[in-house]
PDB file of C-alpha atoms in Angstrom:
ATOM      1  CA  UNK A  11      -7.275  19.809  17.689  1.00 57.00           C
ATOM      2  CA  UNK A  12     -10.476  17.904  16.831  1.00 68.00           C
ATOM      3  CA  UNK A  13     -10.417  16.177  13.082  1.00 61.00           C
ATOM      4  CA  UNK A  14     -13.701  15.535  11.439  1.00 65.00           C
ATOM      5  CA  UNK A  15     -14.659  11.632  11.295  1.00 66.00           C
ATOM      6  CA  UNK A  16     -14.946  11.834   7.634  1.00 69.00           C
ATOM      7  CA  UNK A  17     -11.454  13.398   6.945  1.00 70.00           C
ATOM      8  CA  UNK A  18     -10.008  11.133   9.483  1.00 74.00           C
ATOM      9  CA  UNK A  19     -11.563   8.159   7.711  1.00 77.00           C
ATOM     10  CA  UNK A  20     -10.201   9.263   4.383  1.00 82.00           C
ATOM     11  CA  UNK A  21      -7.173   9.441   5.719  1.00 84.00           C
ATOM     12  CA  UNK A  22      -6.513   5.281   6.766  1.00 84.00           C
ATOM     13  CA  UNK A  23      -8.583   4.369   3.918  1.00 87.00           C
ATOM     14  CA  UNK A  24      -5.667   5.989   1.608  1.00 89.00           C
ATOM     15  CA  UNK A  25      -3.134   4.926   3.981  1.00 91.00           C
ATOM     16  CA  UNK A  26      -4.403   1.518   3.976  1.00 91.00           C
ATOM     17  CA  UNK A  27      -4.704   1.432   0.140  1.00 92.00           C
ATOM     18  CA  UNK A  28      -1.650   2.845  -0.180  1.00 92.00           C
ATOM     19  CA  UNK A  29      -0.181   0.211   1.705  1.00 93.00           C
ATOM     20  CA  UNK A  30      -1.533  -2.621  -0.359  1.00 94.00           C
ATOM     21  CA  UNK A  31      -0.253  -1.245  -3.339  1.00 93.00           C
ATOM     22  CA  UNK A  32       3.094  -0.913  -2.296  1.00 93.00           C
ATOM     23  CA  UNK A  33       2.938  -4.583  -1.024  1.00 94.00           C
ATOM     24  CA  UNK A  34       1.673  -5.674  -4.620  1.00 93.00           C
ATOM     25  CA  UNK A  35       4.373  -3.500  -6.020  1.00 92.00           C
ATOM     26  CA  UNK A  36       6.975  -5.293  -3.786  1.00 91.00           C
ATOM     27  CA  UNK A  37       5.713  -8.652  -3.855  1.00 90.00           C
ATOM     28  CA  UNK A  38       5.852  -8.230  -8.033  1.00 89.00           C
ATOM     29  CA  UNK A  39       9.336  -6.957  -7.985  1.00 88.00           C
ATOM     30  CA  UNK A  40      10.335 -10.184  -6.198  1.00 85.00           C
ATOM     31  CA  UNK A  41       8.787 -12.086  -8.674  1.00 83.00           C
ATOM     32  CA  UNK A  42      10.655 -10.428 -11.167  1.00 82.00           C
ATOM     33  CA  UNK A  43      13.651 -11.183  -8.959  1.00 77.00           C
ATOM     34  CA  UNK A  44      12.758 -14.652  -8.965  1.00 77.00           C
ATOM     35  CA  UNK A  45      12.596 -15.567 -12.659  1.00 78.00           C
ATOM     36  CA  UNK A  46      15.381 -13.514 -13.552  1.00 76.00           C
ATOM     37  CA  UNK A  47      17.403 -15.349 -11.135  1.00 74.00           C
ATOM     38  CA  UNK A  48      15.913 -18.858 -11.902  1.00 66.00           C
TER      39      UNK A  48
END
């Protein structure tokens, strides 16, 4: 099965995003962590 370029290209550039964002979201949470703890 052959997927077009510009589908397949969509298709990191969410992933990718999508992995930032969840790295912002995590790296926040720890901050949260941190101050609540400190």
């Amino acid at each position: 099965m052959k997927v077009p370029v510009d589908i397949g290209r969509g298709f990191w550039l969410n992933r990718y995003i999508g992995i930032i964002k969840y790295r912002m979201y995590n790296e926040e949470r720890k901050l949260k962590w941190v101050v609540f703890l400190e």
